[in-house]
Coordinates of C-alpha atoms and ligand atoms in Angstrom, one line a residue:
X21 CA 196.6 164.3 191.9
X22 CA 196.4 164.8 188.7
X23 CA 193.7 167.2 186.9
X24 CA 190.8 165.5 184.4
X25 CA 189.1 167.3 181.8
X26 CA 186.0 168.2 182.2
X27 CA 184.8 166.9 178.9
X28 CA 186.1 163.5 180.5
X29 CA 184.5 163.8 183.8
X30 CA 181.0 164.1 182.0
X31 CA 181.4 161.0 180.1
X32 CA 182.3 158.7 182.9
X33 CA 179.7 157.4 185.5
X34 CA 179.6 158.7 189.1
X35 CA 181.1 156.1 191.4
X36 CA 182.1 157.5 194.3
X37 CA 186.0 158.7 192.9
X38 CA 187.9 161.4 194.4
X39 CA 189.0 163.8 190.7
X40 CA 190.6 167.0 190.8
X41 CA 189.2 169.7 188.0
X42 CA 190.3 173.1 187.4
X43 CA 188.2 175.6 185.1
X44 CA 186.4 179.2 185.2
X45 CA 183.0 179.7 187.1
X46 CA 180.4 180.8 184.8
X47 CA 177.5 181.0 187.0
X48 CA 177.2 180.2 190.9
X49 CA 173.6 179.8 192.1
X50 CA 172.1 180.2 195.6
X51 CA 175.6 179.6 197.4
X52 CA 175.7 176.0 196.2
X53 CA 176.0 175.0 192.8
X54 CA 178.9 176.1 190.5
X55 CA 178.9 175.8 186.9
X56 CA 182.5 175.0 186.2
X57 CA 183.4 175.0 182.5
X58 CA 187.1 174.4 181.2
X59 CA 186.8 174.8 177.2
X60 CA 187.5 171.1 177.0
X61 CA 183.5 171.1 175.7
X62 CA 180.1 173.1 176.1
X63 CA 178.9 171.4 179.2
X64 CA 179.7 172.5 182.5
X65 CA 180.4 170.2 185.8
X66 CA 178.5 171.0 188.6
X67 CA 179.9 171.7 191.5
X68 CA 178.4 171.0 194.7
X69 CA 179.4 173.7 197.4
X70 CA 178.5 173.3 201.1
X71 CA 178.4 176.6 202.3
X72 CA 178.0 175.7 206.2
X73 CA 181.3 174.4 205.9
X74 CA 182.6 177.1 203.6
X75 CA 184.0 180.4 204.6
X76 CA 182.2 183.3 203.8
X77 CA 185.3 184.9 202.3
X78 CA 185.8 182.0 199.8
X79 CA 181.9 181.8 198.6
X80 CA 182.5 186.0 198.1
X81 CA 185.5 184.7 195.6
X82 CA 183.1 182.6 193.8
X83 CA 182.4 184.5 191.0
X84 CA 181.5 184.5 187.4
X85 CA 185.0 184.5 185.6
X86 CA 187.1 183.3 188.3
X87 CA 189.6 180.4 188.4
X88 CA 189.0 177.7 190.7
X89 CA 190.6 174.5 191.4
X90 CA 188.1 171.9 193.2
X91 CA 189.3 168.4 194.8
X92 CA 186.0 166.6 195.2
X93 CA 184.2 163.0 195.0
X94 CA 182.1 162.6 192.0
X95 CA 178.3 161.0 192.6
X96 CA 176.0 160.4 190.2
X97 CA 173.4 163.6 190.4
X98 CA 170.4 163.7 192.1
X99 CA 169.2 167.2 190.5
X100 CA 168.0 167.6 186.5
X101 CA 170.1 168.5 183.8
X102 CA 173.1 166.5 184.4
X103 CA 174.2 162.7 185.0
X104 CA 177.1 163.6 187.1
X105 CA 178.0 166.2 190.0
X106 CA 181.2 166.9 192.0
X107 CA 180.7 166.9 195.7
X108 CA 183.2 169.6 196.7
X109 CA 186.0 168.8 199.5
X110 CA 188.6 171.3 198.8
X111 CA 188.1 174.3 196.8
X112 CA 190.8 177.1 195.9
X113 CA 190.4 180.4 194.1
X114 CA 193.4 180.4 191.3
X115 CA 192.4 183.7 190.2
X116 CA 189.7 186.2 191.0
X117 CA 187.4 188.0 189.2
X118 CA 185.8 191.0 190.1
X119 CA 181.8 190.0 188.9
X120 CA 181.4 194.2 188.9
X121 CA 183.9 194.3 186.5
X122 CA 183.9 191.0 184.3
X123 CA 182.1 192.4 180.9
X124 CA 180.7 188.8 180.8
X125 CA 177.8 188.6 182.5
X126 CA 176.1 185.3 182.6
X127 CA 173.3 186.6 180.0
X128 CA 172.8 186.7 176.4
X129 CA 175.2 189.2 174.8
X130 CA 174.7 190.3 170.7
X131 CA 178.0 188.6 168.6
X132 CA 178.4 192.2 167.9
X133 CA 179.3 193.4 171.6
X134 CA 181.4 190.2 172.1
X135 CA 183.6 191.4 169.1
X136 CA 184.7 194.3 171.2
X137 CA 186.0 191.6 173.7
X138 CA 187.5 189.4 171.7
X139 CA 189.8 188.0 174.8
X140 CA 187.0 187.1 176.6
X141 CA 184.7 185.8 174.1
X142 CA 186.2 182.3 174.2
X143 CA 184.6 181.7 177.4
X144 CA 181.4 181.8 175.7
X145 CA 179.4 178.7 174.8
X146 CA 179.2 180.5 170.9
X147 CA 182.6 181.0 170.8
X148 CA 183.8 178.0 172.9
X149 CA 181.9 175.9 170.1
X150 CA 183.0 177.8 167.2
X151 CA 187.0 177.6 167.9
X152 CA 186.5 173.7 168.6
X153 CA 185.5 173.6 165.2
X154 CA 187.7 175.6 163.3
X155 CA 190.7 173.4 165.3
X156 CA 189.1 170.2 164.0
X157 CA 188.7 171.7 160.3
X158 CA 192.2 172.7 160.6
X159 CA 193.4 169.4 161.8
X160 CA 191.4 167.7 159.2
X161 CA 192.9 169.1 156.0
X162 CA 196.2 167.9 156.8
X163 CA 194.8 164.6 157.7
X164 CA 193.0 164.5 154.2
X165 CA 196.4 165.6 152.5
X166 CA 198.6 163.7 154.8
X167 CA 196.6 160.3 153.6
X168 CA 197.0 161.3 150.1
X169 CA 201.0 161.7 150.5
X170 CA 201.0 165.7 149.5
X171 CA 204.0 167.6 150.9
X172 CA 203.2 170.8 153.4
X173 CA 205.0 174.0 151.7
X174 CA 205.5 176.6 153.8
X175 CA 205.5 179.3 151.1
X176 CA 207.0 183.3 151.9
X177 CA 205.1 185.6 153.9
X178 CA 207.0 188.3 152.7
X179 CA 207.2 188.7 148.9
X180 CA 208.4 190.7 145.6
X181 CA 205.3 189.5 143.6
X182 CA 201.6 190.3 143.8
X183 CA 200.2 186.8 142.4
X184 CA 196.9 188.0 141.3
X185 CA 198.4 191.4 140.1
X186 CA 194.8 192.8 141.9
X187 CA 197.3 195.1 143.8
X188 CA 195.5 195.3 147.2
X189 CA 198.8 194.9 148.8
X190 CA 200.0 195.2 152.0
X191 CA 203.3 196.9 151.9
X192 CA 206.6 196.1 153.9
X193 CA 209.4 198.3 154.9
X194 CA 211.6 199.1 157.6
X195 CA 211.6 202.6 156.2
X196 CA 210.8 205.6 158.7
X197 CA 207.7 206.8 156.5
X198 CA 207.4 210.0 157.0
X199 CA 211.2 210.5 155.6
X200 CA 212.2 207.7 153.7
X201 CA 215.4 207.9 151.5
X202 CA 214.7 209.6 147.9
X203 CA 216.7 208.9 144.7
X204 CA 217.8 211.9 142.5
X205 CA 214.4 212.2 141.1
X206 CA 212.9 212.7 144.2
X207 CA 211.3 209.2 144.1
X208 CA 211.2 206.5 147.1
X209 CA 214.5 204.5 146.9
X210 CA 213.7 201.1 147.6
X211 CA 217.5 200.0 146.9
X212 CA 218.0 201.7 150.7
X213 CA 214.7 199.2 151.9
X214 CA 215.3 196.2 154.0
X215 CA 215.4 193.6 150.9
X216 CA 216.8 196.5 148.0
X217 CA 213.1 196.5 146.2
X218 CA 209.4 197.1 146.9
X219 CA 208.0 194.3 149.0
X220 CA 204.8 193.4 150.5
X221 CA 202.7 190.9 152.7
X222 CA 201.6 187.4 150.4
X223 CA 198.1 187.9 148.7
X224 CA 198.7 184.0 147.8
X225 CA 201.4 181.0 148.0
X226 CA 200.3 179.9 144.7
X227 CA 203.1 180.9 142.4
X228 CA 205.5 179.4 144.9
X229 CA 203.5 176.4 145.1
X230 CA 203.9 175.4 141.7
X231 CA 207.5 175.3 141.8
X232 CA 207.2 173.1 144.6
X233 CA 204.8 171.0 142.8
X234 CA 207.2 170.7 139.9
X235 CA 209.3 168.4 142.0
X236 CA 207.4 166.6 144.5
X237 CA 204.1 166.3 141.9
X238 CA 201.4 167.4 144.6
X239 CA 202.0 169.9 147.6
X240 CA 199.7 171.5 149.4
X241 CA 200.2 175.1 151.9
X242 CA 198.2 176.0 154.7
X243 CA 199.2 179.9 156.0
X244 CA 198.4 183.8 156.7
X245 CA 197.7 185.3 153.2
X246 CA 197.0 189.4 153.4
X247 CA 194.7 191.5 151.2
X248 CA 194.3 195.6 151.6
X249 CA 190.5 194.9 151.0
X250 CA 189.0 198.0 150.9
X251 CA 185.1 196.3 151.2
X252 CA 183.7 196.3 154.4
X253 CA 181.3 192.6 154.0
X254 CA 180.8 190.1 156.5
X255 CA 183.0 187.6 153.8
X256 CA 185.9 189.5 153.8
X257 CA 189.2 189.5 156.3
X258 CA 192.4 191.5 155.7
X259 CA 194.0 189.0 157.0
X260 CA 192.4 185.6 156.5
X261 CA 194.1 181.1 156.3
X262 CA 194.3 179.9 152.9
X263 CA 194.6 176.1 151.8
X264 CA 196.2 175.9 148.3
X265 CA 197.1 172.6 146.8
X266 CA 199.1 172.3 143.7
X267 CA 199.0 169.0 141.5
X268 CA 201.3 168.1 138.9
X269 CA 199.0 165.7 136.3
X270 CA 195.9 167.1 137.1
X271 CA 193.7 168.5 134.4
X272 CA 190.3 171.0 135.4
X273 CA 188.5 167.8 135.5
X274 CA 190.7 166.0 138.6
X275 CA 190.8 169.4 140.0
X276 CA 187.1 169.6 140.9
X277 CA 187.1 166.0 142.1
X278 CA 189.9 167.1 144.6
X279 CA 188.6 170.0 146.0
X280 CA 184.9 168.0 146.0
X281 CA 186.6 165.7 148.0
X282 CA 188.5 167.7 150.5
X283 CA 185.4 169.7 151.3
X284 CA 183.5 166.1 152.2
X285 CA 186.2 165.3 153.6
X286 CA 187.1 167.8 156.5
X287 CA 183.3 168.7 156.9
X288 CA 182.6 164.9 157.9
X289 CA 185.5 165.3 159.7
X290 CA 184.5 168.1 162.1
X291 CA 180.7 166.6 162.3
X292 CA 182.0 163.2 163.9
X293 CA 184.7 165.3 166.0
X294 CA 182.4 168.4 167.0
X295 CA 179.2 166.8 166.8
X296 CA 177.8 168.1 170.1
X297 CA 179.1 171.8 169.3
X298 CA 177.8 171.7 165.8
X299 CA 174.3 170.5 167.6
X300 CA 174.7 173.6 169.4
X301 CA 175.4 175.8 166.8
X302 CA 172.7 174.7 164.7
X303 CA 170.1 175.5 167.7
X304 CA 171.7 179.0 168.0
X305 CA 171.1 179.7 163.9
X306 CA 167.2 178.3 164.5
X307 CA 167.1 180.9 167.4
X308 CA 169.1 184.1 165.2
X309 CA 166.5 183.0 162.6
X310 CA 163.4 183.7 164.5
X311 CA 164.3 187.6 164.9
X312 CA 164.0 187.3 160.8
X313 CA 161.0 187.6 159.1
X314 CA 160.3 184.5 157.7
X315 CA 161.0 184.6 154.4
X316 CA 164.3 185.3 155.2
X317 CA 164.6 182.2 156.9
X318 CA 166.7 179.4 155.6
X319 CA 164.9 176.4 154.8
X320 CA 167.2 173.7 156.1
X321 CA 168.8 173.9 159.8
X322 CA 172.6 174.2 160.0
X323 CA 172.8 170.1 160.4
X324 CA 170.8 169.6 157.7
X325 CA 172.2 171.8 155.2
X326 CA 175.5 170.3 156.2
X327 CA 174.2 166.7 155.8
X328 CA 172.9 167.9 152.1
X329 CA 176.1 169.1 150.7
X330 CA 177.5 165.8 152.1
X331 CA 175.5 163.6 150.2
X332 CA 174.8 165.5 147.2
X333 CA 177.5 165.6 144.1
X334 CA 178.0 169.1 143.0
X335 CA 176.8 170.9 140.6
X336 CA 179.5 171.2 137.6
X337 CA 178.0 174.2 135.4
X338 CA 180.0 176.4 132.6
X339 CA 179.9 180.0 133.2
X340 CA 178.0 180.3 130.0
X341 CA 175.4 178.5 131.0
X342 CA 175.3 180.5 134.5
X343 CA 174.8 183.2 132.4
X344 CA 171.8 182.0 130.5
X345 CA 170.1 180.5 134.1
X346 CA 170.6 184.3 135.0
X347 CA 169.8 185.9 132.5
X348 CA 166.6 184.0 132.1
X349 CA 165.5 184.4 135.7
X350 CA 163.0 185.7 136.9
X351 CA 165.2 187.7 139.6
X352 CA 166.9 189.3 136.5
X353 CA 163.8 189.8 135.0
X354 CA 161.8 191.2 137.4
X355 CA 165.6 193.7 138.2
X356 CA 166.0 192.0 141.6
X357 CA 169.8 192.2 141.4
X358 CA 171.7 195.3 142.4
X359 CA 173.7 194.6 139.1
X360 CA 171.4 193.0 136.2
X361 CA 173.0 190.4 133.8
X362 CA 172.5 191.6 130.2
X363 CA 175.6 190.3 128.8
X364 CA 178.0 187.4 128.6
X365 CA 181.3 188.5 130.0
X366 CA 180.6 190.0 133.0
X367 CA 181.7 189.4 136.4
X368 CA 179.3 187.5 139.0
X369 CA 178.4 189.5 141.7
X370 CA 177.9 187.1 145.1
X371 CA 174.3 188.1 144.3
X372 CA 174.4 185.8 141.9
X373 CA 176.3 183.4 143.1
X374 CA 174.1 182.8 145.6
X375 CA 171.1 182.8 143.5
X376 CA 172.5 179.9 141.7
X377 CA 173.3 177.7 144.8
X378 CA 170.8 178.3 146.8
X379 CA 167.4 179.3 144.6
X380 CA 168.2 177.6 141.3
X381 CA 170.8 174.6 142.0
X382 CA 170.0 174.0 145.7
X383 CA 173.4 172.5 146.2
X384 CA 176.8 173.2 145.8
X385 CA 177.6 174.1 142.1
X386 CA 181.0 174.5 141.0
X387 CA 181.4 177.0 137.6
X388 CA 183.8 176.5 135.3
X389 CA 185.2 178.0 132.4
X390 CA 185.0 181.7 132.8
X391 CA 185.8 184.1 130.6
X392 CA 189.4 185.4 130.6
X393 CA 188.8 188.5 131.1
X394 CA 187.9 188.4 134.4
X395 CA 190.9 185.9 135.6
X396 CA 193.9 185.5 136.2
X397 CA 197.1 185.7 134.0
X398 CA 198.4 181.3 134.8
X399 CA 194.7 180.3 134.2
X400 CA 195.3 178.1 131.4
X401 CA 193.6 178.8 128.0
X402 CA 190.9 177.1 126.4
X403 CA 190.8 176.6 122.4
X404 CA 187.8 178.9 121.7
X405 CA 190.0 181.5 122.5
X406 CA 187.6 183.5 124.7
X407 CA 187.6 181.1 128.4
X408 CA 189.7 180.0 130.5
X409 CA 190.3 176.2 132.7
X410 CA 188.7 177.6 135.6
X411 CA 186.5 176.7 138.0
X412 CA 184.9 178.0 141.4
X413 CA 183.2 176.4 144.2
X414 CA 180.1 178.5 145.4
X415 CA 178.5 177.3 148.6
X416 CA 175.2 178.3 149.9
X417 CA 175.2 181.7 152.4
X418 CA 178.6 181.8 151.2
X419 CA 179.5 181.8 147.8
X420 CA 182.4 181.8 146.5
X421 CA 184.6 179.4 149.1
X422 CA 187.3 178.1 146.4
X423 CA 188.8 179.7 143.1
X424 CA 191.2 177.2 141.5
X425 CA 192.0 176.6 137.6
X426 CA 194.3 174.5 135.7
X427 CA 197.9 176.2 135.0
X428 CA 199.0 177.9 131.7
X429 CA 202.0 175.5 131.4
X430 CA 203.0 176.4 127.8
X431 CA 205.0 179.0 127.4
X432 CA 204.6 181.3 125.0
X433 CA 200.9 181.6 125.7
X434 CA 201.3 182.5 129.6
X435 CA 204.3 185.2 128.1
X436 CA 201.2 186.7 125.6
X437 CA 198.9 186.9 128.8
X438 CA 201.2 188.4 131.4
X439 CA 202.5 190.9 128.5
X440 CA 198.7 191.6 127.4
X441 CA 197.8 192.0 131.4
X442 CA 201.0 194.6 131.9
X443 CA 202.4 191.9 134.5
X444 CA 206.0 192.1 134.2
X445 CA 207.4 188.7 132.8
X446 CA 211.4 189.9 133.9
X447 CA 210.5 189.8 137.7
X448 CA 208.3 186.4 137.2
X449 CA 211.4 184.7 136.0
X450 CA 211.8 182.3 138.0
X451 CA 208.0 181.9 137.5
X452 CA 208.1 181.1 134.0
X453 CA 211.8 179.3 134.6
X454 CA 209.1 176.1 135.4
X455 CA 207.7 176.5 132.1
X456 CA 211.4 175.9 130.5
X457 CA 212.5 173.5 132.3
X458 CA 210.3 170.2 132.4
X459 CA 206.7 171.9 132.1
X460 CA 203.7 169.6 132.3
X461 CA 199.8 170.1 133.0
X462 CA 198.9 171.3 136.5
X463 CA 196.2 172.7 138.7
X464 CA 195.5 173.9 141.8
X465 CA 192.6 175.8 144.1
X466 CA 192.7 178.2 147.2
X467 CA 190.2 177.4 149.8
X468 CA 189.6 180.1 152.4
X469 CA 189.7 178.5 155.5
X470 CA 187.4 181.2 157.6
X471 CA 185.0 180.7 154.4
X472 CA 185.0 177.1 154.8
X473 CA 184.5 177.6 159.0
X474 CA 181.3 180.0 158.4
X475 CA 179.7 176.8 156.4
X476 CA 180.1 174.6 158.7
X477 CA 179.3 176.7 162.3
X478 CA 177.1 178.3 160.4
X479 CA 178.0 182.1 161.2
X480 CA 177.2 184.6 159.4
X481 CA 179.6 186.8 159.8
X482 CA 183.4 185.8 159.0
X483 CA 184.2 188.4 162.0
X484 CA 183.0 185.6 164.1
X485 CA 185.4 182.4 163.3
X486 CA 188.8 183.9 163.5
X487 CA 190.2 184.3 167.0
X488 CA 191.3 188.0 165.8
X489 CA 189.6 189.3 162.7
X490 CA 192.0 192.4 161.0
X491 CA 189.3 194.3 158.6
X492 CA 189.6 198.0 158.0
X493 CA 190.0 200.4 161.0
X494 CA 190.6 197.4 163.3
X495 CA 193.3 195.7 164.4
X496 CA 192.1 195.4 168.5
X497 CA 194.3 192.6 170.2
Ligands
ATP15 P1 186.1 187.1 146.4 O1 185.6 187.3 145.0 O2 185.1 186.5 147.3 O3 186.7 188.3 146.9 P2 188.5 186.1 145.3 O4 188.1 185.8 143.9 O5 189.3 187.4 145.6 O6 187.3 186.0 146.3 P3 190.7 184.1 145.4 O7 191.7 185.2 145.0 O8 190.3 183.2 144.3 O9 189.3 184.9 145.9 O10 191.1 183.4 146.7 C1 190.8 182.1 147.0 C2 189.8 181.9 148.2 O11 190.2 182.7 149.3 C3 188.4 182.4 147.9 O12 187.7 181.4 147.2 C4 187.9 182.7 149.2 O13 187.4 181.5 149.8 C5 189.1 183.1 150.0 N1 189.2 184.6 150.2 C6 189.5 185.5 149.2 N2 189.6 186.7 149.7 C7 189.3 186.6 151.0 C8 189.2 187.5 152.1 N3 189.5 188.8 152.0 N4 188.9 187.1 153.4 C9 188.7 185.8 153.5 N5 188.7 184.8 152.6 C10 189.0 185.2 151.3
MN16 MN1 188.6 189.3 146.3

C-alpha cells in the first residue's frame, strides 16, 4: 500500500477507504486518540486507537516524538475539531522515543529555548509553518525569474575579491594556523596557500554577476554569501541566501520596478501556496503581541500588513528628502533617536529607516540616490557630483531588505572611485575588463532572502527562518 500525505488525507472526505500514513506522534490522549503530524502541513490526523485490542506494550511506545506507521479505514469524525479520523487496524512503532527524554514536550516552549534544539524544532507547528514558507519563497523567485527568461549564475563561493571592500571577511586557507609558512620578512606566505593568494568566503556574487550579465543581458544568482558581522542584532546572519539579479539596459528607474515586482511577486506567491501557515503565523504574532505593552503593538496583523504592501506602490523618495522628513521630525526633535540627524551626508541608522516606513510613509518606500560617501565603489555617479544611482528598499519591522544601484559602466570614472576608495584596480581586472570591452548601462540589487522570510512569517528574529543560523559564538549543528 502505498503511504498518503497527511495534508492529503485532511482534504479528502471520509468514505470508508482503507490509507496507510506514516508521521511522528505529537500528543496521545487518554489511550485513544493520536495526533499524528507528518510536516506535509500544520494539522494533525487523528488516530483512533482501540486499546482493548491493543497491547499494552505498544500503547507504552506511543509516545510524543515517536515514529509510527498506521494502516487504518478513514470515517468521517464524530468528535470536534476535525472532519476526518483514521480508525486504526494495524499500527507499528518505526522508531521510539523516550517521552522522559524528548526535549519537546507537548507545551508551549519560548523561540528562544527551541533555538538550542534546532534539530528538533521542525516538529513544531512555529517552525513546521515557517520552513513551508521559506521553501515556497524560495521556489517562487525562480519561478518569477524563470518567466522572465533570466539565466541562474552560480557565482564562486570561494573568492580573491571582497566586493564591498567592507572587509568583514571570512578567510580561507588550508594553512595549519598556528605555524603557517613565513616569507623572508617574517610575513604569512600566501604563495604556499591552497590557491597561491589570500582568499576568502563571498560577501556577494555581484561583481561576477555582471560579467555574466554582459553576455546573456539579465542573470540572476541565488546562494550562501558570508559576512564576519561583528553586530549581534536579530537582522543579521554570518551566514545568510542572497538573490542578486543583474540587468544589462536597465537604468535606476527599471531597477526599482524589478525589484517592486519580484517582492509582489514571491509574497503573493507564498500567500496562495502557504495560506493556512501564514494564517497561523499571523495568530501566533497577535498572541507574542499581547505580552507587549500596547503601544508597542503593531497596528496591522501579519495578513494585513502583508495584504498592504501588496496593494500599495512604493514609496520612491531621494535620500535628500529623507533627510529633511528626519530632520524635521518630531522624533529628531524631541532626540528620540540613538543617533540624531543634523546633517546631510550621514548614514541611516535602521532607526531611521524604520521611522520612515512605518511612522511617516506607512508603506514600503524605496530611497534613492544616496550620497557617495557612504556606497559603494560600481555605484554609478550622478551629475551633481555628490550622489550616487542608488536605491534601497526599506520594509516595515525590517528595513533595509534590498540594496541595489545602477553600475558605473564608464570607465575612467569607476578607475577615479576605486583609486579614491584605496580598492586595488590591478586585482579587479577582469572587473573593469567589462568596461573595455562592450560596456553599456546596467543595474542590479541584492535581496536577503532571510530578510525577505521575516516579512512575510512575520518573525522577529532572523535566528528564527534559517534552518541553521551561524552568528557569532555559534555555529551548533
Ligand atoms: P545592513 O545595512 O542591513 O547591514 P547592507 O547594507 O550591509 O545591509 P548589502 O550589502 O546591500 O547590505 O546586502 C544586500 C542585502 O542583503 C541587504 O539589503 C539585506 O537584505 C541582506 N543582508 C545584508 N547583510 C546581511 C546579514 N548579515 N544577514 C542577513 N541578511 C543580510
Ligand atoms: Mn551590513
Amino acid at each position: 500500500m502505498k503511504r498518503i500525505r497527511i495534508k492529503e488525507v485532511l482534504q479528502t472526505s471520509g468514505t470508508n477507504q482503507e490509507i496507510l500514513v506514516k508521521g511522528w506522534v505529537r500528543t496521545f490522549r487518554n489511550n485513544q486518540f493520536i495526533a499524528l503530524n507528518d510536516g506535509s502541513c500544520n494539522n494533525n490526523l487523528q488516530i483512533v486507537v482501540d486499546f482493548n485490542s491493543t497491547p499494552e506494550t505498544t500503547l507504552k511506545r506511543i509516545t510524543t516524538g515517536a515514529c509510527i506507521s498506521v494502516v487504518g479505514n478513514l470515517i468521517a469524525s464524530q468528535g470536534k475539531g476535525q472532519t476526518v479520523e483514521l480508525v486504526c487496524k494495524t499500527l507499528e512503532i518505526l522508531g521510539d522515543s523516550d517521552a522522559e527524554k524528548f526535549p519537546l514536550q507537548p507545551k508551549k516552549h519560548s523561540l528562544e529555548f527551541l533555538r538550542e534544539i534546532a534539530h528538533l524544532r521542525f516538529r513544531t507547528n512555529t517552525f513546521g509553518a515557517v520552513f513551508r514558507v521559506r521553501n515556497a519563497l524560495a521556489f517562487a523567485v525562480h519561478k518569477f525569474f524563470q518567466e522572465k527568461d533570466f539565466v541562474y549564475l552560480h557565482t564562486p563561493i570561494i573568492s580573491s575579491s571582497d566586493a564591498e571592500g567592507a572587509g568583514e571577511l571570512f578567510r580561507v586557507t588550508n594553512f595549519d594556523i598556528a605555524n603557517p609558512p613565513k616569507t623572508e620578512n617574517g610575513e604569512v606566505d600566501f604563495k604556499q596557500d591552497f590557491f597561491g593568494k589570500p582568499t576568502n568566503l563571498t560577501v556577494s556574487g555581484q561583481l561576477e554577476g555582471e560579467l555574466a550579465a554582459m553576455a546573456f543581458s539579465d542573470i540572476y544568482t541565488f546562494g550562501p554569501t558570508f559576512r564576519a558581522e561583528n553586530s549581534n542584532t536579530t537582522r543579521h546572519l554570518a551566514e545568510f541566501w542572497m538573490i542578486e539579479p543583474e540587468m544589462a539596459f536597465f537604468d535606476l528607474n527599471d531597477n526599482m520596478d524589478l525589484a517592486e515586482d519580484l517582492l509582489k511577486y514571491v509574497i503573493t506567491y507564498a500567500f496562495t501556496k502557504c495560506h493556512e501557515d501564514i494564517e497561523f503565523l499571523s495568530q501566533r504574532l497577535l498572541e507574542e503581541e499581547k505580552q507587549k505593552p500596547q503601544i508597542e503593538r503593531s497596528e496591522l496583523s501579519l495578513i494585513e500588513k502583508l495584504r498592504f504592501c501588496l496593494d500599495n506602490e512604493f514609496e520612491r523618495v531621494t535620500y535628500t528628502e529623507a533627510i529633511e522628513i528626519l530632520k524635521d521630525s518630531n522624533h529628531n526633535k524631541k532626540k528620540k533617536f540613538s543617533y540624531l540627524i543634523d546633517k546631510w551626508g550621514v548614514d541611516l541608522q535602521s532607526e531611521h529607516e524604520r521611522y520612515l516606513v512605518e511612522k511617516h510613509f506607512k508603506k514600503p518606500v524605496i530611497l534613492t540616490d544616496y550620497p557617495k560617501e557612504i556606497k559603494a565603489f560600481y555605484m554609478r555617479q550622478n551629475d551633481d557630483g555628490k550622489t550616487v544611482g542608488a536605491m534601497d528598499i526599506l520594509f516595515p519591522g525590517i528595513g533595509e531588505i534590498v540594496g541595489g544601484s545602477q553600475r558605473e559602466e564608464r570607465l575612467e570614472k569607476l578607475e577615479t572611485r576605486m583609486k579614491e576608495m584605496n580598492i586595488p584596480t590591478e586585482e579587479l581586472w577582469w572587473y573593469l575588463d567589462t568596461r573595455r570591452f562592450g560596456a553599456c548601462p546596467h543595474s542590479g540589487f541584492g535581496l536577503g532572502f532571510e530578510r525577505l522570510v521575516l516579512f512575510v512569517t512575520g518573525m522577529t528574529n532572523i535566528r528564527d527562518v534559517i534552518p541553521f543560523p551561524r552568528t557569532p559564538k555559534n555555529c551548533e549543528f
